[in-house]
């Protein structure tokens, strides 16, 4: 159980970091276009 919980927590953190990075980089990509 602990192993699966750690995997879920890690996945949530990674997804949150990716979403935050994408949202921060999107405006710059639009400005370049």
Tab-separated table of N, CA and C in Angstrom:
chain	number	residue	atom	x	y	z
A	1	UNK	N	0.838	-1.211	0.000
A	1	UNK	CA	0.000	0.000	0.000
A	1	UNK	C	0.869	1.257	0.000
A	2	UNK	N	1.885	1.245	0.866
A	2	UNK	CA	2.734	2.449	0.939
A	2	UNK	C	3.409	2.728	-0.396
A	3	UNK	N	3.853	1.665	-1.062
A	3	UNK	CA	4.517	1.854	-2.351
A	3	UNK	C	3.595	2.513	-3.362
A	4	UNK	N	2.346	2.039	-3.413
A	4	UNK	CA	1.395	2.613	-4.381
A	4	UNK	C	1.083	4.055	-4.017
A	5	UNK	N	0.976	4.333	-2.720
A	5	UNK	CA	0.674	5.708	-2.288
A	5	UNK	C	1.810	6.637	-2.693
A	6	UNK	N	3.052	6.182	-2.518
A	6	UNK	CA	4.199	7.004	-2.902
A	6	UNK	C	4.202	7.256	-4.406
A	7	UNK	N	3.851	6.213	-5.182
A	7	UNK	CA	3.809	6.373	-6.646
A	7	UNK	C	2.741	7.374	-7.041
A	8	UNK	N	1.580	7.301	-6.398
A	8	UNK	CA	0.487	8.232	-6.717
A	8	UNK	C	0.902	9.658	-6.354
A	9	UNK	N	1.524	9.832	-5.194
A	9	UNK	CA	1.956	11.167	-4.764
A	9	UNK	C	2.998	11.708	-5.739
A	10	UNK	N	3.936	10.861	-6.146
A	10	UNK	CA	4.983	11.294	-7.078
A	10	UNK	C	4.371	11.680	-8.416
A	11	UNK	N	3.386	10.889	-8.866
A	11	UNK	CA	2.726	11.182	-10.140
A	11	UNK	C	1.985	12.509	-10.067
A	12	UNK	N	1.322	12.773	-8.942
A	12	UNK	CA	0.583	14.031	-8.784
A	12	UNK	C	1.545	15.213	-8.800
A	13	UNK	N	2.660	15.079	-8.112
A	13	UNK	CA	3.646	16.172	-8.068
A	13	UNK	C	4.216	16.428	-9.459
A	14	UNK	N	4.535	15.352	-10.175
A	14	UNK	CA	5.094	15.504	-11.523
A	14	UNK	C	4.085	16.153	-12.462
A	15	UNK	N	2.834	15.716	-12.384
A	15	UNK	CA	1.800	16.282	-13.264
A	15	UNK	C	1.590	17.757	-12.940
A	16	UNK	N	1.629	18.103	-11.641
A	16	UNK	CA	1.450	19.504	-11.246
A	16	UNK	C	2.611	20.355	-11.750
A	17	UNK	N	3.827	19.828	-11.644
A	17	UNK	CA	5.001	20.575	-12.109
A	17	UNK	C	4.939	20.765	-13.618
A	18	UNK	N	4.553	19.730	-14.348
A	18	UNK	CA	4.471	19.829	-15.814
A	18	UNK	C	3.406	20.839	-16.215
A	19	UNK	N	2.258	20.799	-15.529
A	19	UNK	CA	1.172	21.733	-15.871
A	19	UNK	C	1.590	23.167	-15.571
A	20	UNK	N	2.293	23.373	-14.452
A	20	UNK	CA	2.727	24.727	-14.097
A	20	UNK	C	3.765	25.227	-15.108
A	21	UNK	N	4.675	24.356	-15.508
A	21	UNK	CA	5.691	24.743	-16.498
A	21	UNK	C	5.030	25.058	-17.829
A	22	UNK	N	4.075	24.255	-18.239
A	22	UNK	CA	3.396	24.471	-19.516
A	22	UNK	C	2.631	25.789	-19.489
A	23	UNK	N	1.943	26.062	-18.389
A	23	UNK	CA	1.157	27.299	-18.308
A	23	UNK	C	2.079	28.518	-18.297
A	24	UNK	N	3.288	28.363	-17.752
A	24	UNK	CA	4.214	29.502	-17.689
A	24	UNK	C	4.912	29.719	-19.026
A	25	UNK	N	5.066	28.653	-19.812
A	25	UNK	CA	5.774	28.783	-21.090
A	25	UNK	C	4.823	29.080	-22.245
A	26	UNK	N	3.522	28.773	-22.101
A	26	UNK	CA	2.564	29.008	-23.194
A	26	UNK	C	2.546	30.465	-23.653
A	27	UNK	N	2.423	31.443	-22.761
A	27	UNK	CA	2.375	32.857	-23.197
A	27	UNK	C	3.596	33.238	-24.028
A	28	UNK	N	4.771	32.751	-23.649
A	28	UNK	CA	5.982	33.092	-24.403
A	28	UNK	C	5.920	32.505	-25.812
A	29	UNK	N	5.417	31.278	-25.953
A	29	UNK	CA	5.304	30.666	-27.280
A	29	UNK	C	4.313	31.440	-28.130
A	30	UNK	N	3.223	31.891	-27.546
A	30	UNK	CA	2.214	32.653	-28.304
A	30	UNK	C	2.813	33.995	-28.741
A	31	UNK	N	3.588	34.617	-27.860
A	31	UNK	CA	4.197	35.917	-28.207
A	31	UNK	C	5.181	35.752	-29.359
A	32	UNK	N	5.907	34.634	-29.384
A	32	UNK	CA	6.867	34.398	-30.469
A	32	UNK	C	6.142	34.297	-31.803
A	33	UNK	N	4.949	33.667	-31.808
A	33	UNK	CA	4.196	33.539	-33.061
A	33	UNK	C	3.730	34.920	-33.499
